[in-house]
């Protein structure tokens, strides 16, 4: 029984509990009110965000419309393509006018380190990912032995090898420099690529038409003009869809080349467990059918069709790729996963139950060959596609065509891959492989004469180079048999004894290649660089061409003459001075500024080369007056004579006195003062004959022809090859070296000394290093009167002739060719070290084959042979019925006329 105290205590506890509950209720009520207020605030904020998003989308839409309107206005006025193309073209023009960059040098080293059949480049148009048609074609060409470059974009230079011989490179400017003297197969599928392509001198252009021209964002009439320009000039044209035939209709030889797939990229190894990609796991766990798509999601994407398919509650739709359309309004079972690396696509496709191509059907998509269709066939799962033109011909089991606007129902039969469907899809995949596409293009390239140069690039193993103004004439047809040319022939011999192969590079009108005995001679000219204009600017361009041809490729670079090194030098380098060649009649300066401006390139060139070798002391002394240190550092290696070839023999006693001028037939070598002196000598001394032995230009030869008409049987003019010149000296009595300017230690003078001739020499250049007046010859002023007086003295004083002839022979022994070669070999070895230390019998000049095409010769008969020889590293000269211009020659492939003279004996192949 409870008493009052206990009752009161219980009542108090209850009241306290009730008060606590009331307090809690009040707090809960307050919290509920606060949450309602917060939800209201969130609702308002959401509404604000939705309005802001709507306004933002509207703003984006307006900006896009403004851009589209501006683009349309620019296109209407043809101001889209041309300004952009021109800006890029000017940039690339500046790039190839600049010295070789360090990055370009890295690429050159790469070119040197690999073996390949040819070089293929896809200039920048798209990124490497997603992998599409250009990337696949490069992969296949790389697999077939070609060195391939795909140009990507990045802020810094990078180069990475994604497969053997396939490189992805950024900053394609450096690649442009590295390929200036190589022949390249360029794939052109985007017309702005031509700004890069046009700066490449030697190329075979493959115009690959992938879309209608009016599809491109920069389309205007100028782009259309460029399309037709490239279409007509390209060496090979391909198109990816039948409806693009109208875009290439002017080229009857255009090749239909649809897209394809690579089966190995979608195969799983049996030992590799299937790994579901992380961003697909939650979708897979729903246990629904998954329809997959990968590729670009742009304006041609049929959103309505995708939404229609998404109405099926048992379906999830996965879209992979860059999305360029609004996706907010798609239902929740449509998933946008963004772009994925190409090699991971098979991991996603393995989780799909069907694959879709939801393209709006219009003129644009009907002209597209979708790569994904052939890859879907390779994957071997059901395909849902709209009836675009390039897919319709493949209708059959496993492929379901759907149209936008229809109520698409996916019945259970869709998901089953029947044996018939499997066979049909596999048949499509097997017949449409990228390897077969590449084989088709290669068969076309190897059947077209215009594409042969792809295989004509050269190698540089143990090669050294000489950059000279001329060795042959500008068209490669005439050997200049002067002292500088013979010097290079013997320098080639000295290099060969060190196991080095010396090649000559020179000015030319087009990229010809010739051989002189065992020496390979290359013209640096090309389509837009020739010697029709002799200007300092042109000479600089040829200097840059040699830099691109030699830098990082050749073991050593000779500049003959040394001032060919202006303004840039390829190292290691040796400059050769054949005498002060800049002392011509134009040297009449009014002040020091004129002197410096004229002579700057000589002084700077001598400073830039790593070593300077002069054939005489005159050059060193000249430099010592203007650049004392340069003069002190100059090494003098005088010219030479071979005593086993040039030696005295008894003269014929036939009553004749033969006066021989064994020089180039032009003013600088004293031609005209000799002709003037000859007139009086021939009148006064009937026993005399004048023999002009050498080559000259037509204008100079006319002067000799007139003299021969006045003095028939007394004046003779003819040419002898260097190997036969000793016979000329052995029949001479008096030899004239009447140089007016530009002379070193003349080879002709030394050869005359070694054959015991009486020599008359002017006091010009390095001739004073050889002739001591009245000891081993007569040293005269450079004028016709002095020459005439010296000849008369010899004719009237046979004893003087005999005495100086004997002394000349003794002096010649100081200029023995053996000593000259040993000194040169020491200089070369000092500069490049152990590279040049052994003979190498494996360094003959490039083996050459001449194709002689008769009137009935057809390309299908001789082209396979030409390709085979070129791929073996041989040079191919094609003469006769080829209908190719000589200017289209390159490297080891040369198109020559019936009249072209070759200074070697090639293997002859006849095709009639």
mmCIF file with all atom_site columns, N, CA and C in Angstrom, residues 335-395:
data_model
loop_
_atom_site.group_PDB
_atom_site.id
_atom_site.type_symbol
_atom_site.label_atom_id
_atom_site.label_alt_id
_atom_site.label_comp_id
_atom_site.label_asym_id
_atom_site.label_entity_id
_atom_site.label_seq_id
_atom_site.pdbx_PDB_ins_code
_atom_site.Cartn_x
_atom_site.Cartn_y
_atom_site.Cartn_z
_atom_site.occupancy
_atom_site.B_iso_or_equiv
_atom_site.pdbx_formal_charge
_atom_site.auth_seq_id
_atom_site.auth_comp_id
_atom_site.auth_asym_id
_atom_site.auth_atom_id
_atom_site.pdbx_PDB_model_num
ATOM 1   N N  . UNK A 1 335 ? 23.416 5.535   -70.559 1.00 0.00 ? 335 UNK A N  1
ATOM 2   C CA . UNK A 1 335 ? 24.608 5.884   -69.799 1.00 0.00 ? 335 UNK A CA 1
ATOM 3   C C  . UNK A 1 335 ? 25.696 6.411   -70.736 1.00 0.00 ? 335 UNK A C  1
ATOM 4   N N  . UNK A 1 336 ? 26.218 7.590   -70.430 1.00 0.00 ? 336 UNK A N  1
ATOM 5   C CA . UNK A 1 336 ? 27.304 8.192   -71.192 1.00 0.00 ? 336 UNK A CA 1
ATOM 6   C C  . UNK A 1 336 ? 28.609 7.975   -70.417 1.00 0.00 ? 336 UNK A C  1
ATOM 7   N N  . UNK A 1 337 ? 29.488 7.154   -70.947 1.00 0.00 ? 337 UNK A N  1
ATOM 8   C CA . UNK A 1 337 ? 30.715 6.809   -70.232 1.00 0.00 ? 337 UNK A CA 1
ATOM 9   C C  . UNK A 1 337 ? 31.937 7.597   -70.711 1.00 0.00 ? 337 UNK A C  1
ATOM 10  N N  . UNK A 1 338 ? 31.772 8.415   -71.742 1.00 0.00 ? 338 UNK A N  1
ATOM 11  C CA . UNK A 1 338 ? 32.906 9.202   -72.225 1.00 0.00 ? 338 UNK A CA 1
ATOM 12  C C  . UNK A 1 338 ? 33.850 8.385   -73.096 1.00 0.00 ? 338 UNK A C  1
ATOM 13  N N  . UNK A 1 339 ? 34.897 9.009   -73.588 1.00 0.00 ? 339 UNK A N  1
ATOM 14  C CA . UNK A 1 339 ? 35.841 8.298   -74.465 1.00 0.00 ? 339 UNK A CA 1
ATOM 15  C C  . UNK A 1 339 ? 36.626 7.229   -73.703 1.00 0.00 ? 339 UNK A C  1
ATOM 16  N N  . UNK A 1 340 ? 37.006 6.166   -74.417 1.00 0.00 ? 340 UNK A N  1
ATOM 17  C CA . UNK A 1 340 ? 37.821 5.093   -73.863 1.00 0.00 ? 340 UNK A CA 1
ATOM 18  C C  . UNK A 1 340 ? 38.958 4.780   -74.829 1.00 0.00 ? 340 UNK A C  1
ATOM 19  N N  . UNK A 1 341 ? 40.117 4.364   -74.325 1.00 0.00 ? 341 UNK A N  1
ATOM 20  C CA . UNK A 1 341 ? 41.206 3.968   -75.219 1.00 0.00 ? 341 UNK A CA 1
ATOM 21  C C  . UNK A 1 341 ? 40.772 2.849   -76.150 1.00 0.00 ? 341 UNK A C  1
ATOM 22  N N  . UNK A 1 342 ? 41.270 2.914   -77.370 1.00 0.00 ? 342 UNK A N  1
ATOM 23  C CA . UNK A 1 342 ? 40.858 1.953   -78.395 1.00 0.00 ? 342 UNK A CA 1
ATOM 24  C C  . UNK A 1 342 ? 41.065 0.512   -77.941 1.00 0.00 ? 342 UNK A C  1
ATOM 25  N N  . UNK A 1 343 ? 42.197 0.220   -77.337 1.00 0.00 ? 343 UNK A N  1
ATOM 26  C CA . UNK A 1 343 ? 42.500 -1.166  -76.968 1.00 0.00 ? 343 UNK A CA 1
ATOM 27  C C  . UNK A 1 343 ? 41.659 -1.665  -75.802 1.00 0.00 ? 343 UNK A C  1
ATOM 28  N N  . UNK A 1 344 ? 40.901 -0.784  -75.123 1.00 0.00 ? 344 UNK A N  1
ATOM 29  C CA . UNK A 1 344 ? 40.005 -1.223  -74.051 1.00 0.00 ? 344 UNK A CA 1
ATOM 30  C C  . UNK A 1 344 ? 38.579 -1.462  -74.543 1.00 0.00 ? 344 UNK A C  1
ATOM 31  N N  . UNK A 1 345 ? 38.308 -1.114  -75.792 1.00 0.00 ? 345 UNK A N  1
ATOM 32  C CA . UNK A 1 345 ? 36.937 -1.235  -76.290 1.00 0.00 ? 345 UNK A CA 1
ATOM 33  C C  . UNK A 1 345 ? 36.440 -2.674  -76.217 1.00 0.00 ? 345 UNK A C  1
ATOM 34  N N  . UNK A 1 346 ? 37.319 -3.631  -76.466 1.00 0.00 ? 346 UNK A N  1
ATOM 35  C CA . UNK A 1 346 ? 36.871 -5.027  -76.449 1.00 0.00 ? 346 UNK A CA 1
ATOM 36  C C  . UNK A 1 346 ? 36.409 -5.449  -75.052 1.00 0.00 ? 346 UNK A C  1
ATOM 37  N N  . UNK A 1 347 ? 36.984 -4.821  -74.003 1.00 0.00 ? 347 UNK A N  1
ATOM 38  C CA . UNK A 1 347 ? 36.558 -5.154  -72.647 1.00 0.00 ? 347 UNK A CA 1
ATOM 39  C C  . UNK A 1 347 ? 35.118 -4.697  -72.406 1.00 0.00 ? 347 UNK A C  1
ATOM 40  N N  . UNK A 1 348 ? 34.743 -3.570  -72.979 1.00 0.00 ? 348 UNK A N  1
ATOM 41  C CA . UNK A 1 348 ? 33.365 -3.100  -72.868 1.00 0.00 ? 348 UNK A CA 1
ATOM 42  C C  . UNK A 1 348 ? 32.455 -3.922  -73.769 1.00 0.00 ? 348 UNK A C  1
ATOM 43  N N  . UNK A 1 349 ? 32.921 -4.176  -75.009 1.00 0.00 ? 349 UNK A N  1
ATOM 44  C CA . UNK A 1 349 ? 32.085 -4.915  -75.958 1.00 0.00 ? 349 UNK A CA 1
ATOM 45  C C  . UNK A 1 349 ? 31.773 -6.313  -75.451 1.00 0.00 ? 349 UNK A C  1
ATOM 46  N N  . UNK A 1 350 ? 32.688 -6.896  -74.672 1.00 0.00 ? 350 UNK A N  1
ATOM 47  C CA . UNK A 1 350 ? 32.444 -8.229  -74.132 1.00 0.00 ? 350 UNK A CA 1
ATOM 48  C C  . UNK A 1 350 ? 31.228 -8.258  -73.209 1.00 0.00 ? 350 UNK A C  1
ATOM 49  N N  . UNK A 1 351 ? 30.872 -7.107  -72.647 1.00 0.00 ? 351 UNK A N  1
ATOM 50  C CA . UNK A 1 351 ? 29.741 -7.027  -71.720 1.00 0.00 ? 351 UNK A CA 1
ATOM 51  C C  . UNK A 1 351 ? 28.434 -6.656  -72.420 1.00 0.00 ? 351 UNK A C  1
ATOM 52  N N  . UNK A 1 352 ? 28.520 -6.313  -73.708 1.00 0.00 ? 352 UNK A N  1
ATOM 53  C CA . UNK A 1 352 ? 27.326 -5.893  -74.432 1.00 0.00 ? 352 UNK A CA 1
ATOM 54  C C  . UNK A 1 352 ? 26.605 -7.113  -75.001 1.00 0.00 ? 352 UNK A C  1
ATOM 55  N N  . UNK A 1 353 ? 25.282 -6.990  -75.087 1.00 0.00 ? 353 UNK A N  1
ATOM 56  C CA . UNK A 1 353 ? 24.476 -8.036  -75.719 1.00 0.00 ? 353 UNK A CA 1
ATOM 57  C C  . UNK A 1 353 ? 24.174 -7.708  -77.168 1.00 0.00 ? 353 UNK A C  1
ATOM 58  N N  . UNK A 1 354 ? 24.236 -6.439  -77.515 1.00 0.00 ? 354 UNK A N  1
ATOM 59  C CA . UNK A 1 354 ? 24.044 -6.011  -78.907 1.00 0.00 ? 354 UNK A CA 1
ATOM 60  C C  . UNK A 1 354 ? 24.776 -4.689  -79.090 1.00 0.00 ? 354 UNK A C  1
ATOM 61  N N  . UNK A 1 355 ? 24.994 -4.337  -80.348 1.00 0.00 ? 355 UNK A N  1
ATOM 62  C CA . UNK A 1 355 ? 25.714 -3.115  -80.669 1.00 0.00 ? 355 UNK A CA 1
ATOM 63  C C  . UNK A 1 355 ? 24.874 -2.295  -81.639 1.00 0.00 ? 355 UNK A C  1
ATOM 64  N N  . UNK A 1 356 ? 25.014 -0.995  -81.557 1.00 0.00 ? 356 UNK A N  1
ATOM 65  C CA . UNK A 1 356 ? 24.096 -0.136  -82.306 1.00 0.00 ? 356 UNK A CA 1
ATOM 66  C C  . UNK A 1 356 ? 24.855 0.921   -83.104 1.00 0.00 ? 356 UNK A C  1
ATOM 67  N N  . UNK A 1 357 ? 24.298 1.243   -84.280 1.00 0.00 ? 357 UNK A N  1
ATOM 68  C CA . UNK A 1 357 ? 24.773 2.384   -85.081 1.00 0.00 ? 357 UNK A CA 1
ATOM 69  C C  . UNK A 1 357 ? 23.558 3.288   -85.303 1.00 0.00 ? 357 UNK A C  1
ATOM 70  N N  . UNK A 1 358 ? 23.322 4.222   -84.381 1.00 0.00 ? 358 UNK A N  1
ATOM 71  C CA . UNK A 1 358 ? 22.117 5.068   -84.473 1.00 0.00 ? 358 UNK A CA 1
ATOM 72  C C  . UNK A 1 358 ? 22.382 6.376   -85.226 1.00 0.00 ? 358 UNK A C  1
ATOM 73  N N  . UNK A 1 359 ? 22.641 6.269   -86.531 1.00 0.00 ? 359 UNK A N  1
ATOM 74  C CA . UNK A 1 359 ? 22.941 7.459   -87.326 1.00 0.00 ? 359 UNK A CA 1
ATOM 75  C C  . UNK A 1 359 ? 21.686 7.935   -88.045 1.00 0.00 ? 359 UNK A C  1
ATOM 76  N N  . UNK A 1 360 ? 21.484 9.246   -87.999 1.00 0.00 ? 360 UNK A N  1
ATOM 77  C CA . UNK A 1 360 ? 20.449 9.842   -88.846 1.00 0.00 ? 360 UNK A CA 1
ATOM 78  C C  . UNK A 1 360 ? 20.840 9.578   -90.297 1.00 0.00 ? 360 UNK A C  1
ATOM 79  N N  . UNK A 1 361 ? 19.870 9.203   -91.106 1.00 0.00 ? 361 UNK A N  1
ATOM 80  C CA . UNK A 1 361 ? 20.144 8.900   -92.512 1.00 0.00 ? 361 UNK A CA 1
ATOM 81  C C  . UNK A 1 361 ? 19.966 10.181  -93.331 1.00 0.00 ? 361 UNK A C  1
ATOM 82  N N  . UNK A 1 362 ? 21.095 10.671  -93.901 1.00 0.00 ? 362 UNK A N  1
ATOM 83  C CA . UNK A 1 362 ? 21.054 11.866  -94.745 1.00 0.00 ? 362 UNK A CA 1
ATOM 84  C C  . UNK A 1 362 ? 22.227 11.823  -95.715 1.00 0.00 ? 362 UNK A C  1
ATOM 85  N N  . UNK A 1 363 ? 22.455 12.899  -96.450 1.00 0.00 ? 363 UNK A N  1
ATOM 86  C CA . UNK A 1 363 ? 23.531 12.923  -97.449 1.00 0.00 ? 363 UNK A CA 1
ATOM 87  C C  . UNK A 1 363 ? 24.893 12.728  -96.796 1.00 0.00 ? 363 UNK A C  1
ATOM 88  N N  . UNK A 1 364 ? 25.051 13.271  -95.593 1.00 0.00 ? 364 UNK A N  1
ATOM 89  C CA . UNK A 1 364 ? 26.327 13.157  -94.903 1.00 0.00 ? 364 UNK A CA 1
ATOM 90  C C  . UNK A 1 364 ? 26.602 11.719  -94.502 1.00 0.00 ? 364 UNK A C  1
ATOM 91  N N  . UNK A 1 365 ? 25.668 11.090  -93.775 1.00 0.00 ? 365 UNK A N  1
ATOM 92  C CA . UNK A 1 365 ? 25.915 9.742   -93.264 1.00 0.00 ? 365 UNK A CA 1
ATOM 93  C C  . UNK A 1 365 ? 25.870 8.685   -94.372 1.00 0.00 ? 365 UNK A C  1
ATOM 94  N N  . UNK A 1 366 ? 25.147 8.959   -95.450 1.00 0.00 ? 366 UNK A N  1
ATOM 95  C CA . UNK A 1 366 ? 25.159 8.011   -96.568 1.00 0.00 ? 366 UNK A CA 1
ATOM 96  C C  . UNK A 1 366 ? 26.497 8.004   -97.301 1.00 0.00 ? 366 UNK A C  1
ATOM 97  N N  . UNK A 1 367 ? 27.326 9.022   -97.044 1.00 0.00 ? 367 UNK A N  1
ATOM 98  C CA . UNK A 1 367 ? 28.645 9.090   -97.662 1.00 0.00 ? 367 UNK A CA 1
ATOM 99  C C  . UNK A 1 367 ? 29.729 8.675   -96.684 1.00 0.00 ? 367 UNK A C  1
ATOM 100 N N  . UNK A 1 368 ? 29.335 7.949   -95.621 1.00 0.00 ? 368 UNK A N  1
ATOM 101 C CA . UNK A 1 368 ? 30.280 7.526   -94.587 1.00 0.00 ? 368 UNK A CA 1
ATOM 102 C C  . UNK A 1 368 ? 30.337 6.008   -94.536 1.00 0.00 ? 368 UNK A C  1
ATOM 103 N N  . UNK A 1 369 ? 31.555 5.507   -94.461 1.00 0.00 ? 369 UNK A N  1
ATOM 104 C CA . UNK A 1 369 ? 31.765 4.080   -94.204 1.00 0.00 ? 369 UNK A CA 1
ATOM 105 C C  . UNK A 1 369 ? 32.133 3.929   -92.732 1.00 0.00 ? 369 UNK A C  1
ATOM 106 N N  . UNK A 1 370 ? 31.188 3.491   -91.880 1.00 0.00 ? 370 UNK A N  1
ATOM 107 C CA . UNK A 1 370 ? 31.483 3.481   -90.439 1.00 0.00 ? 370 UNK A CA 1
ATOM 108 C C  . UNK A 1 370 ? 32.458 2.356   -90.059 1.00 0.00 ? 370 UNK A C  1
ATOM 109 N N  . UNK A 1 371 ? 33.595 2.759   -89.487 1.00 0.00 ? 371 UNK A N  1
ATOM 110 C CA . UNK A 1 371 ? 34.573 1.766   -89.030 1.00 0.00 ? 371 UNK A CA 1
ATOM 111 C C  . UNK A 1 371 ? 33.928 0.824   -88.027 1.00 0.00 ? 371 UNK A C  1
ATOM 112 N N  . UNK A 1 372 ? 33.088 1.385   -87.174 1.00 0.00 ? 372 UNK A N  1
ATOM 113 C CA . UNK A 1 372 ? 32.512 0.581   -86.103 1.00 0.00 ? 372 UNK A CA 1
ATOM 114 C C  . UNK A 1 372 ? 31.666 -0.577  -86.623 1.00 0.00 ? 372 UNK A C  1
ATOM 115 N N  . UNK A 1 373 ? 31.089 -0.422  -87.824 1.00 0.00 ? 373 UNK A N  1
ATOM 116 C CA . UNK A 1 373 ? 30.271 -1.526  -88.357 1.00 0.00 ? 373 UNK A CA 1
ATOM 117 C C  . UNK A 1 373 ? 31.135 -2.770  -88.557 1.00 0.00 ? 373 UNK A C  1
ATOM 118 N N  . UNK A 1 374 ? 32.310 -2.600  -89.157 1.00 0.00 ? 374 UNK A N  1
ATOM 119 C CA . UNK A 1 374 ? 33.173 -3.756  -89.410 1.00 0.00 ? 374 UNK A CA 1
ATOM 120 C C  . UNK A 1 374 ? 33.749 -4.297  -88.107 1.00 0.00 ? 374 UNK A C  1
ATOM 121 N N  . UNK A 1 375 ? 34.002 -3.394  -87.148 1.00 0.00 ? 375 UNK A N  1
ATOM 122 C CA . UNK A 1 375 ? 34.479 -3.855  -85.843 1.00 0.00 ? 375 UNK A CA 1
ATOM 123 C C  . UNK A 1 375 ? 33.371 -4.590  -85.105 1.00 0.00 ? 375 UNK A C  1
ATOM 124 N N  . UNK A 1 376 ? 32.135 -4.118  -85.208 1.00 0.00 ? 376 UNK A N  1
ATOM 125 C CA . UNK A 1 376 ? 31.001 -4.829  -84.614 1.00 0.00 ? 376 UNK A CA 1
ATOM 126 C C  . UNK A 1 376 ? 30.887 -6.237  -85.198 1.00 0.00 ? 376 UNK A C  1
ATOM 127 N N  . UNK A 1 377 ? 31.079 -6.348  -86.521 1.00 0.00 ? 377 UNK A N  1
ATOM 128 C CA . UNK A 1 377 ? 31.011 -7.668  -87.150 1.00 0.00 ? 377 UNK A CA 1
ATOM 129 C C  . UNK A 1 377 ? 32.114 -8.569  -86.596 1.00 0.00 ? 377 UNK A C  1
ATOM 130 N N  . UNK A 1 378 ? 33.301 -7.997  -86.364 1.00 0.00 ? 378 UNK A N  1
ATOM 131 C CA . UNK A 1 378 ? 34.397 -8.772  -85.796 1.00 0.00 ? 378 UNK A CA 1
ATOM 132 C C  . UNK A 1 378 ? 34.063 -9.223  -84.378 1.00 0.00 ? 378 UNK A C  1
ATOM 133 N N  . UNK A 1 379 ? 33.406 -8.372  -83.615 1.00 0.00 ? 379 UNK A N  1
ATOM 134 C CA . UNK A 1 379 ? 33.008 -8.721  -82.248 1.00 0.00 ? 379 UNK A CA 1
ATOM 135 C C  . UNK A 1 379 ? 32.007 -9.871  -82.277 1.00 0.00 ? 379 UNK A C  1
ATOM 136 N N  . UNK A 1 380 ? 31.144 -9.874  -83.313 1.00 0.00 ? 380 UNK A N  1
ATOM 137 C CA . UNK A 1 380 ? 30.263 -11.026 -83.532 1.00 0.00 ? 380 UNK A CA 1
ATOM 138 C C  . UNK A 1 380 ? 28.991 -11.021 -82.717 1.00 0.00 ? 380 UNK A C  1
ATOM 139 N N  . UNK A 1 381 ? 28.524 -9.836  -82.324 1.00 0.00 ? 381 UNK A N  1
ATOM 140 C CA . UNK A 1 381 ? 27.260 -9.754  -81.576 1.00 0.00 ? 381 UNK A CA 1
ATOM 141 C C  . UNK A 1 381 ? 26.217 -9.051  -82.439 1.00 0.00 ? 381 UNK A C  1
ATOM 142 N N  . UNK A 1 382 ? 24.912 -9.210  -82.099 1.00 0.00 ? 382 UNK A N  1
ATOM 143 C CA . UNK A 1 382 ? 23.856 -8.613  -82.929 1.00 0.00 ? 382 UNK A CA 1
ATOM 144 C C  . UNK A 1 382 ? 24.067 -7.117  -83.121 1.00 0.00 ? 382 UNK A C  1
ATOM 145 N N  . UNK A 1 383 ? 23.757 -6.653  -84.315 1.00 0.00 ? 383 UNK A N  1
ATOM 146 C CA . UNK A 1 383 ? 23.953 -5.249  -84.668 1.00 0.00 ? 383 UNK A CA 1
ATOM 147 C C  . UNK A 1 383 ? 22.598 -4.628  -84.987 1.00 0.00 ? 383 UNK A C  1
ATOM 148 N N  . UNK A 1 384 ? 22.340 -3.492  -84.346 1.00 0.00 ? 384 UNK A N  1
ATOM 149 C CA . UNK A 1 384 ? 21.151 -2.695  -84.633 1.00 0.00 ? 384 UNK A CA 1
ATOM 150 C C  . UNK A 1 384 ? 21.632 -1.434  -85.339 1.00 0.00 ? 384 UNK A C  1
ATOM 151 N N  . UNK A 1 385 ? 21.113 -1.159  -86.518 1.00 0.00 ? 385 UNK A N  1
ATOM 152 C CA . UNK A 1 385 ? 21.634 -0.027  -87.284 1.00 0.00 ? 385 UNK A CA 1
ATOM 153 C C  . UNK A 1 385 ? 20.549 0.619   -88.123 1.00 0.00 ? 385 UNK A C  1
ATOM 154 N N  . UNK A 1 386 ? 20.704 1.895   -88.339 1.00 0.00 ? 386 UNK A N  1
ATOM 155 C CA . UNK A 1 386 ? 19.844 2.570   -89.310 1.00 0.00 ? 386 UNK A CA 1
ATOM 156 C C  . UNK A 1 386 ? 20.342 2.230   -90.715 1.00 0.00 ? 386 UNK A C  1
ATOM 157 N N  . UNK A 1 387 ? 19.506 2.367   -91.730 1.00 0.00 ? 387 UNK A N  1
ATOM 158 C CA . UNK A 1 387 ? 19.867 1.927   -93.081 1.00 0.00 ? 387 UNK A CA 1
ATOM 159 C C  . UNK A 1 387 ? 20.723 2.948   -93.839 1.00 0.00 ? 387 UNK A C  1
ATOM 160 N N  . UNK A 1 388 ? 21.906 3.254   -93.324 1.00 0.00 ? 388 UNK A N  1
ATOM 161 C CA . UNK A 1 388 ? 22.796 4.136   -94.073 1.00 0.00 ? 388 UNK A CA 1
ATOM 162 C C  . UNK A 1 388 ? 23.374 3.354   -95.254 1.00 0.00 ? 388 UNK A C  1
ATOM 163 N N  . UNK A 1 389 ? 23.736 4.093   -96.319 1.00 0.00 ? 389 UNK A N  1
ATOM 164 C CA . UNK A 1 389 ? 24.003 3.475   -97.609 1.00 0.00 ? 389 UNK A CA 1
ATOM 165 C C  . UNK A 1 389 ? 25.127 2.450   -97.574 1.00 0.00 ? 389 UNK A C  1
ATOM 166 N N  . UNK A 1 390 ? 26.196 2.704   -96.806 1.00 0.00 ? 390 UNK A N  1
ATOM 167 C CA . UNK A 1 390 ? 27.346 1.808   -96.824 1.00 0.00 ? 390 UNK A CA 1
ATOM 168 C C  . UNK A 1 390 ? 27.125 0.534   -96.028 1.00 0.00 ? 390 UNK A C  1
ATOM 169 N N  . UNK A 1 391 ? 26.042 0.486   -95.207 1.00 0.00 ? 391 UNK A N  1
ATOM 170 C CA . UNK A 1 391 ? 25.767 -0.702  -94.409 1.00 0.00 ? 391 UNK A CA 1
ATOM 171 C C  . UNK A 1 391 ? 24.710 -1.587  -95.064 1.00 0.00 ? 391 UNK A C  1
ATOM 172 N N  . UNK A 1 392 ? 23.782 -0.971  -95.775 1.00 0.00 ? 392 UNK A N  1
ATOM 173 C CA . UNK A 1 392 ? 22.656 -1.712  -96.382 1.00 0.00 ? 392 UNK A CA 1
ATOM 174 C C  . UNK A 1 392 ? 23.119 -2.918  -97.201 1.00 0.00 ? 392 UNK A C  1
ATOM 175 N N  . UNK A 1 393 ? 24.188 -2.829  -98.017 1.00 0.00 ? 393 UNK A N  1
ATOM 176 C CA . UNK A 1 393 ? 24.588 -4.001  -98.814 1.00 0.00 ? 393 UNK A CA 1
ATOM 177 C C  . UNK A 1 393 ? 24.977 -5.217  -97.981 1.00 0.00 ? 393 UNK A C  1
ATOM 178 N N  . UNK A 1 394 ? 25.208 -5.040  -96.673 1.00 0.00 ? 394 UNK A N  1
ATOM 179 C CA . UNK A 1 394 ? 25.624 -6.146  -95.826 1.00 0.00 ? 394 UNK A CA 1
ATOM 180 C C  . UNK A 1 394 ? 24.446 -6.766  -95.072 1.00 0.00 ? 394 UNK A C  1
ATOM 181 N N  . UNK A 1 395 ? 23.222 -6.457  -95.472 1.00 0.00 ? 395 UNK A N  1
ATOM 182 C CA . UNK A 1 395 ? 22.031 -6.993  -94.797 1.00 0.00 ? 395 UNK A CA 1
ATOM 183 C C  . UNK A 1 395 ? 22.100 -8.510  -94.726 1.00 0.00 ? 395 UNK A C  1
#
